[in-house]
Amino acid sequence: MTVFRDDLLKERTALVTGGATGIGKEIARTLGRHGARVCIASRKQENLEAATSELEGEGIEVSWFACDIREGDQVDAMISGIRDGLGSLDIVINNAAGNFPAPITGISYNGFRSVVDIDLRGTYNVSKAAFEAFLKERGGHIVNITAPFQNMGVSLQAHVAAAKAGVDSLTRTCAVEFGPYGVRVNAVAPGATADTEGLDRFEKVETGNPAVCPLGYVGAKQDIANMVLFLTTDAASYVTGQVINVDGGTSIDAFKLSLPKE
Ligand code: COA
């Protein structure tokens, strides 16, 4: 079910990093269902192959690249492959991310670096390479998937919060530098999202009830994908450099208070 016209992204090509699983796959599906040719990237070939056959079964035009976005040469090879195989690229979704819940003392030097490398450096690598090879010539869109907590203190997420604060900053800088070339750059910050590895992992540690938000329920992957789709259309033509929370209002609910149920 969609409120958007199904040919909205006809003749557009979209790259979704981390597009083989979770929120990334839902974004790939949503862009594809609205007419885009979709290229998904991830480190794991088996996940890419499974997602490709699933999405192709739904009538979506999909190709894939196995790529570790931390490695500049692999990113360059992927961008060249997109040029050779698809000939164009209009939309880049920087969704690939690493995460595990741990206190600062439980994160090794390498663990901290891994997450910052995937989330922040990976977003930089792909944005820079795609802009230089494609977006600079014809304009386009970059949407970065970020998080809703990095402007606060957040336990067990020092590495992720630091990386995502960098992603938000990069979103604004790319928006300023790429804007004159007709490229809009925005970020989407998902709140608790049902049926994701992230939510599964956090249900294993002590958390509040993720459904306690002003809208009263946990969001769906489709809610995130809908905002990404919106940002890649002319409906958002004057929106750039923004970080948009899609979290049922969690981030603006100061104390998350509620009376006990009668
Ligand atoms: N707790 C503490 N440290 C952990 C950890 C955990 N649960 N998982 C991984 N690490 C550490 C490793 O021990 C290693 O550090 P070390 O070399 O000092 O031991 C470091 O992180 C890197 O791990 P490695 O296994 O080499 O893999 P990687 O660099 O390719 O990526 C992750 C590691 C955890 C970032 C990655 O596998 C990941 O994010 N997986 C989950 C993906 C996901 O859920 N994405 C959705 C994001 S919401």
PDB file of C-alpha atoms in Angstrom, residues 15-251:
ATOM      1  CA  LEU A  15      22.079   2.457  -5.008  1.00  0.00           C
ATOM      2  CA  VAL A  16      21.211   1.198  -1.523  1.00  0.00           C
ATOM      3  CA  THR A  17      24.161   0.206   0.665  1.00  0.00           C
ATOM      4  CA  GLY A  18      23.261  -2.479   3.174  1.00  0.00           C
ATOM      5  CA  GLY A  19      20.346  -3.114   0.839  1.00  0.00           C
ATOM      6  CA  ALA A  20      20.250  -6.901   1.222  1.00  0.00           C
ATOM      7  CA  THR A  21      18.652  -7.000   4.667  1.00  0.00           C
ATOM      8  CA  GLY A  22      16.510  -5.088   7.161  1.00  0.00           C
ATOM      9  CA  ILE A  23      15.605  -1.459   6.597  1.00  0.00           C
ATOM     10  CA  GLY A  24      17.927  -1.296   3.560  1.00  0.00           C
ATOM     11  CA  LYS A  25      16.047  -4.077   1.779  1.00  0.00           C
ATOM     12  CA  GLU A  26      12.732  -2.346   2.499  1.00  0.00           C
ATOM     13  CA  ILE A  27      14.113   0.888   1.058  1.00  0.00           C
ATOM     14  CA  ALA A  28      15.322  -0.990  -2.042  1.00  0.00           C
ATOM     15  CA  ARG A  29      11.902  -2.625  -2.398  1.00  0.00           C
ATOM     16  CA  THR A  30      10.069   0.687  -2.005  1.00  0.00           C
ATOM     17  CA  LEU A  31      12.241   2.562  -4.509  1.00  0.00           C
ATOM     18  CA  GLY A  32      11.948  -0.392  -6.904  1.00  0.00           C
ATOM     19  CA  ARG A  33       8.177  -0.587  -6.557  1.00  0.00           C
ATOM     20  CA  HIS A  34       8.051   3.045  -7.584  1.00  0.00           C
ATOM     21  CA  GLY A  35       9.922   2.396 -10.809  1.00  0.00           C
ATOM     22  CA  ALA A  36      13.613   2.754  -9.934  1.00  0.00           C
ATOM     23  CA  ARG A  37      16.246   0.322 -11.103  1.00  0.00           C
ATOM     24  CA  VAL A  38      17.866  -0.704  -7.847  1.00  0.00           C
ATOM     25  CA  CYS A  39      21.411  -1.725  -7.092  1.00  0.00           C
ATOM     26  CA  ILE A  40      21.988  -3.205  -3.646  1.00  0.00           C
ATOM     27  CA  ALA A  41      25.404  -3.448  -1.996  1.00  0.00           C
ATOM     28  CA  SER A  42      26.606  -5.382   1.016  1.00  0.00           C
ATOM     29  CA  ARG A  43      29.616  -7.377   2.183  1.00  0.00           C
ATOM     30  CA  LYS A  44      27.839 -10.739   2.032  1.00  0.00           C
ATOM     31  CA  GLN A  45      27.201 -12.262  -1.368  1.00  0.00           C
ATOM     32  CA  GLU A  46      24.723 -14.831  -0.028  1.00  0.00           C
ATOM     33  CA  ASN A  47      22.526 -12.056   1.413  1.00  0.00           C
ATOM     34  CA  LEU A  48      22.736 -10.129  -1.855  1.00  0.00           C
ATOM     35  CA  GLU A  49      21.722 -13.142  -3.919  1.00  0.00           C
ATOM     36  CA  ALA A  50      18.796 -13.965  -1.624  1.00  0.00           C
ATOM     37  CA  ALA A  51      17.516 -10.368  -1.616  1.00  0.00           C
ATOM     38  CA  THR A  52      17.922 -10.095  -5.380  1.00  0.00           C
ATOM     39  CA  SER A  53      15.822 -13.169  -6.091  1.00  0.00           C
ATOM     40  CA  GLU A  54      13.190 -12.028  -3.558  1.00  0.00           C
ATOM     41  CA  LEU A  55      12.914  -8.536  -5.075  1.00  0.00           C
ATOM     42  CA  GLU A  56      13.069  -9.802  -8.656  1.00  0.00           C
ATOM     43  CA  GLY A  57      10.184 -12.122  -7.752  1.00  0.00           C
ATOM     44  CA  GLU A  58       8.203  -8.968  -6.960  1.00  0.00           C
ATOM     45  CA  GLY A  59       8.960  -7.533 -10.410  1.00  0.00           C
ATOM     46  CA  ILE A  60      11.710  -5.154  -9.315  1.00  0.00           C
ATOM     47  CA  GLU A  61      14.786  -4.604 -11.510  1.00  0.00           C
ATOM     48  CA  VAL A  62      17.735  -5.347  -9.221  1.00  0.00           C
ATOM     49  CA  SER A  63      21.472  -5.772  -9.509  1.00  0.00           C
ATOM     50  CA  TRP A  64      24.029  -6.191  -6.743  1.00  0.00           C
ATOM     51  CA  PHE A  65      27.642  -5.512  -5.816  1.00  0.00           C
ATOM     52  CA  ALA A  66      29.582  -7.144  -3.018  1.00  0.00           C
ATOM     53  CA  CYS A  67      31.400  -4.198  -1.485  1.00  0.00           C
ATOM     54  CA  ASP A  68      32.938  -3.264   1.862  1.00  0.00           C
ATOM     55  CA  ILE A  69      32.241   0.473   1.896  1.00  0.00           C
ATOM     56  CA  ARG A  70      35.162   1.005   4.302  1.00  0.00           C
ATOM     57  CA  GLU A  71      37.538   0.272   1.419  1.00  0.00           C
ATOM     58  CA  GLY A  72      37.898   3.111  -1.075  1.00  0.00           C
ATOM     59  CA  ASP A  73      39.114   0.819  -3.865  1.00  0.00           C
ATOM     60  CA  GLN A  74      36.055  -1.437  -3.456  1.00  0.00           C
ATOM     61  CA  VAL A  75      33.776   1.601  -3.546  1.00  0.00           C
ATOM     62  CA  ASP A  76      35.487   2.844  -6.718  1.00  0.00           C
ATOM     63  CA  ALA A  77      35.105  -0.613  -8.284  1.00  0.00           C
ATOM     64  CA  MET A  78      31.398  -0.638  -7.417  1.00  0.00           C
ATOM     65  CA  ILE A  79      30.853   2.813  -8.918  1.00  0.00           C
ATOM     66  CA  SER A  80      32.715   1.750 -12.102  1.00  0.00           C
ATOM     67  CA  GLY A  81      30.602  -1.411 -12.195  1.00  0.00           C
ATOM     68  CA  ILE A  82      27.431   0.692 -11.978  1.00  0.00           C
ATOM     69  CA  ARG A  83      28.709   2.835 -14.860  1.00  0.00           C
ATOM     70  CA  ASP A  84      29.472  -0.256 -16.984  1.00  0.00           C
ATOM     71  CA  GLY A  85      26.353  -2.218 -16.057  1.00  0.00           C
ATOM     72  CA  LEU A  86      23.656   0.421 -15.595  1.00  0.00           C
ATOM     73  CA  GLY A  87      25.112   3.580 -17.133  1.00  0.00           C
ATOM     74  CA  SER A  88      23.643   6.003 -14.602  1.00  0.00           C
ATOM     75  CA  LEU A  89      23.071   6.667 -10.929  1.00  0.00           C
ATOM     76  CA  ASP A  90      20.588   9.218  -9.562  1.00  0.00           C
ATOM     77  CA  ILE A  91      19.862   8.204  -5.981  1.00  0.00           C
ATOM     78  CA  VAL A  92      22.275   7.055  -3.278  1.00  0.00           C
ATOM     79  CA  ILE A  93      21.013   5.664   0.014  1.00  0.00           C
ATOM     80  CA  ASN A  94      23.795   5.319   2.587  1.00  0.00           C
ATOM     81  CA  ASN A  95      22.147   2.745   4.810  1.00  0.00           C
ATOM     82  CA  ALA A  96      24.925   0.244   5.652  1.00  0.00           C
ATOM     83  CA  ALA A  97      25.826   0.412   9.339  1.00  0.00           C
ATOM     84  CA  GLY A  98      27.434  -1.525  12.137  1.00  0.00           C
ATOM     85  CA  ASN A  99      26.161  -1.764  15.682  1.00  0.00           C
ATOM     86  CA  PHE A 100      26.442  -3.705  18.899  1.00  0.00           C
ATOM     87  CA  PRO A 101      25.369  -2.619  22.373  1.00  0.00           C
ATOM     88  CA  ALA A 102      28.329  -2.233  24.729  1.00  0.00           C
ATOM     89  CA  PRO A 103      29.529   0.195  27.381  1.00  0.00           C
ATOM     90  CA  ILE A 104      32.624   2.266  26.579  1.00  0.00           C
ATOM     91  CA  THR A 105      34.744  -0.134  28.622  1.00  0.00           C
ATOM     92  CA  GLY A 106      33.340  -3.088  26.639  1.00  0.00           C
ATOM     93  CA  ILE A 107      34.250  -1.658  23.228  1.00  0.00           C
ATOM     94  CA  SER A 108      37.757  -2.489  22.004  1.00  0.00           C
ATOM     95  CA  TYR A 109      39.821   0.045  20.059  1.00  0.00           C
ATOM     96  CA  ASN A 110      39.091  -1.997  16.959  1.00  0.00           C
ATOM     97  CA  GLY A 111      35.375  -2.304  17.735  1.00  0.00           C
ATOM     98  CA  PHE A 112      35.018   1.481  17.999  1.00  0.00           C
ATOM     99  CA  ARG A 113      36.974   1.947  14.797  1.00  0.00           C
ATOM    100  CA  SER A 114      34.921  -0.673  12.907  1.00  0.00           C
ATOM    101  CA  VAL A 115      31.635   1.088  13.579  1.00  0.00           C
ATOM    102  CA  VAL A 116      32.989   4.565  12.813  1.00  0.00           C
ATOM    103  CA  ASP A 117      34.583   3.165   9.652  1.00  0.00           C
ATOM    104  CA  ILE A 118      31.376   1.541   8.407  1.00  0.00           C
ATOM    105  CA  ASP A 119      28.916   4.286   9.367  1.00  0.00           C
ATOM    106  CA  LEU A 120      30.885   7.481   8.861  1.00  0.00           C
ATOM    107  CA  ARG A 121      33.793   6.701   6.556  1.00  0.00           C
ATOM    108  CA  GLY A 122      31.592   4.391   4.477  1.00  0.00           C
ATOM    109  CA  THR A 123      29.019   7.153   4.024  1.00  0.00           C
ATOM    110  CA  TYR A 124      31.773   9.565   3.038  1.00  0.00           C
ATOM    111  CA  ASN A 125      33.400   7.112   0.612  1.00  0.00           C
ATOM    112  CA  VAL A 126      30.191   6.290  -1.236  1.00  0.00           C
ATOM    113  CA  SER A 127      28.904   9.896  -1.293  1.00  0.00           C
ATOM    114  CA  LYS A 128      32.170  11.270  -2.665  1.00  0.00           C
ATOM    115  CA  ALA A 129      32.598   8.563  -5.307  1.00  0.00           C
ATOM    116  CA  ALA A 130      28.964   8.736  -6.475  1.00  0.00           C
ATOM    117  CA  PHE A 131      29.018  12.536  -6.626  1.00  0.00           C
ATOM    118  CA  GLU A 132      32.201  12.664  -8.668  1.00  0.00           C
ATOM    119  CA  ALA A 133      31.168   9.893 -11.063  1.00  0.00           C
ATOM    120  CA  PHE A 134      27.462  10.654 -11.547  1.00  0.00           C
ATOM    121  CA  LEU A 135      25.586  13.170  -9.409  1.00  0.00           C
ATOM    122  CA  LYS A 136      27.816  16.121 -10.242  1.00  0.00           C
ATOM    123  CA  GLU A 137      26.788  15.887 -13.913  1.00  0.00           C
ATOM    124  CA  ARG A 138      23.016  15.437 -13.687  1.00  0.00           C
ATOM    125  CA  GLY A 139      22.047  16.142 -10.072  1.00  0.00           C
ATOM    126  CA  GLY A 140      20.356  13.612  -7.836  1.00  0.00           C
ATOM    127  CA  HIS A 141      19.784  12.647  -4.240  1.00  0.00           C
ATOM    128  CA  ILE A 142      21.685  11.298  -1.288  1.00  0.00           C
ATOM    129  CA  VAL A 143      19.825  10.036   1.775  1.00  0.00           C
ATOM    130  CA  ASN A 144      21.850   8.939   4.788  1.00  0.00           C
ATOM    131  CA  ILE A 145      20.306   6.641   7.377  1.00  0.00           C
ATOM    132  CA  THR A 146      21.341   7.995  10.747  1.00  0.00           C
ATOM    133  CA  ALA A 147      20.035   7.561  14.331  1.00  0.00           C
ATOM    134  CA  PRO A 148      17.834   9.612  16.666  1.00  0.00           C
ATOM    135  CA  PHE A 149      20.034   9.680  19.796  1.00  0.00           C
ATOM    136  CA  GLN A 150      23.437  11.201  18.981  1.00  0.00           C
ATOM    137  CA  ASN A 151      22.595  14.690  20.208  1.00  0.00           C
ATOM    138  CA  MET A 152      22.017  13.276  23.696  1.00  0.00           C
ATOM    139  CA  GLY A 153      24.053  11.069  25.964  1.00  0.00           C
ATOM    140  CA  VAL A 154      23.201   7.460  25.213  1.00  0.00           C
ATOM    141  CA  SER A 155      24.504   4.436  27.059  1.00  0.00           C
ATOM    142  CA  LEU A 156      25.888   1.384  25.207  1.00  0.00           C
ATOM    143  CA  GLN A 157      26.162   3.332  21.939  1.00  0.00           C
ATOM    144  CA  ALA A 158      29.279   5.525  22.270  1.00  0.00           C
ATOM    145  CA  HIS A 159      30.708   4.252  18.978  1.00  0.00           C
ATOM    146  CA  VAL A 160      27.428   4.479  17.038  1.00  0.00           C
ATOM    147  CA  ALA A 161      26.445   7.890  18.442  1.00  0.00           C
ATOM    148  CA  ALA A 162      29.863   9.343  17.594  1.00  0.00           C
ATOM    149  CA  ALA A 163      29.677   7.899  14.078  1.00  0.00           C
ATOM    150  CA  LYS A 164      26.107   9.084  13.473  1.00  0.00           C
ATOM    151  CA  ALA A 165      26.916  12.593  14.766  1.00  0.00           C
ATOM    152  CA  GLY A 166      29.556  12.590  12.039  1.00  0.00           C
ATOM    153  CA  VAL A 167      27.012  11.344   9.500  1.00  0.00           C
ATOM    154  CA  ASP A 168      24.668  14.223  10.406  1.00  0.00           C
ATOM    155  CA  SER A 169      27.514  16.696   9.994  1.00  0.00           C
ATOM    156  CA  LEU A 170      28.506  15.143   6.660  1.00  0.00           C
ATOM    157  CA  THR A 171      24.860  15.369   5.540  1.00  0.00           C
ATOM    158  CA  ARG A 172      24.900  19.135   6.057  1.00  0.00           C
ATOM    159  CA  THR A 173      28.316  19.667   4.480  1.00  0.00           C
ATOM    160  CA  CYS A 174      27.442  17.551   1.422  1.00  0.00           C
ATOM    161  CA  ALA A 175      24.153  19.480   1.113  1.00  0.00           C
ATOM    162  CA  VAL A 176      26.054  22.770   1.058  1.00  0.00           C
ATOM    163  CA  GLU A 177      28.813  21.641  -1.323  1.00  0.00           C
ATOM    164  CA  PHE A 178      26.649  19.539  -3.669  1.00  0.00           C
ATOM    165  CA  GLY A 179      23.562  21.806  -3.679  1.00  0.00           C
ATOM    166  CA  PRO A 180      24.831  24.007  -6.515  1.00  0.00           C
ATOM    167  CA  TYR A 181      25.028  20.861  -8.674  1.00  0.00           C
ATOM    168  CA  GLY A 182      21.355  20.020  -8.121  1.00  0.00           C
ATOM    169  CA  VAL A 183      22.047  17.363  -5.531  1.00  0.00           C
ATOM    170  CA  ARG A 184      19.899  17.277  -2.388  1.00  0.00           C
ATOM    171  CA  VAL A 185      21.351  15.538   0.642  1.00  0.00           C
ATOM    172  CA  ASN A 186      19.234  14.602   3.658  1.00  0.00           C
ATOM    173  CA  ALA A 187      19.230  12.084   6.482  1.00  0.00           C
ATOM    174  CA  VAL A 188      16.528   9.912   8.010  1.00  0.00           C
ATOM    175  CA  ALA A 189      16.753   8.860  11.652  1.00  0.00           C
ATOM    176  CA  PRO A 190      14.675   5.758  12.369  1.00  0.00           C
ATOM    177  CA  GLY A 191      13.317   5.266  15.875  1.00  0.00           C
ATOM    178  CA  ALA A 192      12.534   1.777  17.195  1.00  0.00           C
ATOM    179  CA  THR A 193      11.644  -0.183  14.074  1.00  0.00           C
ATOM    180  CA  ALA A 194       9.887  -3.556  14.182  1.00  0.00           C
ATOM    181  CA  ASP A 195      11.406  -6.661  12.639  1.00  0.00           C
ATOM    182  CA  THR A 196      14.994  -5.379  12.487  1.00  0.00           C
ATOM    183  CA  GLU A 197      18.283  -6.734  13.793  1.00  0.00           C
ATOM    184  CA  GLY A 198      18.725  -3.470  15.700  1.00  0.00           C
ATOM    185  CA  LEU A 199      15.488  -3.845  17.671  1.00  0.00           C
ATOM    186  CA  ASP A 200      16.144  -7.562  18.313  1.00  0.00           C
ATOM    187  CA  ARG A 201      19.533  -6.722  19.737  1.00  0.00           C
ATOM    188  CA  PHE A 202      18.217  -4.002  22.012  1.00  0.00           C
ATOM    189  CA  GLU A 203      15.409  -6.154  23.338  1.00  0.00           C
ATOM    190  CA  LYS A 204      18.160  -8.331  24.815  1.00  0.00           C
ATOM    191  CA  VAL A 205      19.437  -5.445  26.966  1.00  0.00           C
ATOM    192  CA  GLU A 206      17.482  -3.394  29.480  1.00  0.00           C
ATOM    193  CA  THR A 207      15.412  -0.847  27.596  1.00  0.00           C
ATOM    194  CA  GLY A 208      12.273   1.084  28.127  1.00  0.00           C
ATOM    195  CA  ASN A 209       9.243  -0.071  26.188  1.00  0.00           C
ATOM    196  CA  PRO A 210       9.976   1.068  22.610  1.00  0.00           C
ATOM    197  CA  ALA A 211       6.232   1.460  22.005  1.00  0.00           C
ATOM    198  CA  VAL A 212       6.159   4.311  24.532  1.00  0.00           C
ATOM    199  CA  CYS A 213       6.128   7.170  22.060  1.00  0.00           C
ATOM    200  CA  PRO A 214       3.480   9.768  21.349  1.00  0.00           C
ATOM    201  CA  LEU A 215       2.034   7.634  18.542  1.00  0.00           C
ATOM    202  CA  GLY A 216       2.019   4.601  20.844  1.00  0.00           C
ATOM    203  CA  TYR A 217       3.419   1.874  18.609  1.00  0.00           C
ATOM    204  CA  VAL A 218       6.701   0.643  17.171  1.00  0.00           C
ATOM    205  CA  GLY A 219       7.273   1.813  13.603  1.00  0.00           C
ATOM    206  CA  ALA A 220       7.600  -0.435  10.566  1.00  0.00           C
ATOM    207  CA  LYS A 221      10.435  -0.602   8.038  1.00  0.00           C
ATOM    208  CA  GLN A 222       7.953   0.750   5.502  1.00  0.00           C
ATOM    209  CA  ASP A 223       7.619   3.955   7.562  1.00  0.00           C
ATOM    210  CA  ILE A 224      11.345   4.573   7.121  1.00  0.00           C
ATOM    211  CA  ALA A 225      11.298   3.650   3.438  1.00  0.00           C
ATOM    212  CA  ASN A 226       8.362   6.007   2.790  1.00  0.00           C
ATOM    213  CA  MET A 227      10.325   8.971   4.148  1.00  0.00           C
ATOM    214  CA  VAL A 228      13.355   7.999   2.056  1.00  0.00           C
ATOM    215  CA  LEU A 229      11.140   7.793  -1.028  1.00  0.00           C
ATOM    216  CA  PHE A 230       9.567  11.178  -0.278  1.00  0.00           C
ATOM    217  CA  LEU A 231      13.009  12.791  -0.008  1.00  0.00           C
ATOM    218  CA  THR A 232      14.021  11.457  -3.421  1.00  0.00           C
ATOM    219  CA  THR A 233      11.013  13.010  -5.188  1.00  0.00           C
ATOM    220  CA  ASP A 234      10.074  16.500  -6.302  1.00  0.00           C
ATOM    221  CA  ALA A 235       7.645  16.641  -3.385  1.00  0.00           C
ATOM    222  CA  ALA A 236      10.759  17.454  -1.335  1.00  0.00           C
ATOM    223  CA  SER A 237      12.357  19.705  -3.944  1.00  0.00           C
ATOM    224  CA  TYR A 238      13.320  22.489  -1.501  1.00  0.00           C
ATOM    225  CA  VAL A 239      14.497  20.205   1.325  1.00  0.00           C
ATOM    226  CA  THR A 240      18.209  19.679   1.799  1.00  0.00           C
ATOM    227  CA  GLY A 241      20.678  19.267   4.648  1.00  0.00           C
ATOM    228  CA  GLN A 242      17.976  18.052   7.039  1.00  0.00           C
ATOM    229  CA  VAL A 243      17.960  15.198   9.525  1.00  0.00           C
ATOM    230  CA  ILE A 244      14.388  13.922   9.776  1.00  0.00           C
ATOM    231  CA  ASN A 245      13.351  11.746  12.698  1.00  0.00           C
ATOM    232  CA  VAL A 246      10.896   8.986  11.807  1.00  0.00           C
ATOM    233  CA  ASP A 247      10.235   7.779  15.320  1.00  0.00           C
ATOM    234  CA  GLY A 248       6.598   8.285  16.267  1.00  0.00           C
ATOM    235  CA  GLY A 249       7.635  11.384  18.211  1.00  0.00           C
ATOM    236  CA  THR A 250      10.042   9.615  20.614  1.00  0.00           C
ATOM    237  CA  SER A 251      12.698  12.285  20.182  1.00  0.00           C
TER     238      SER A 251
END
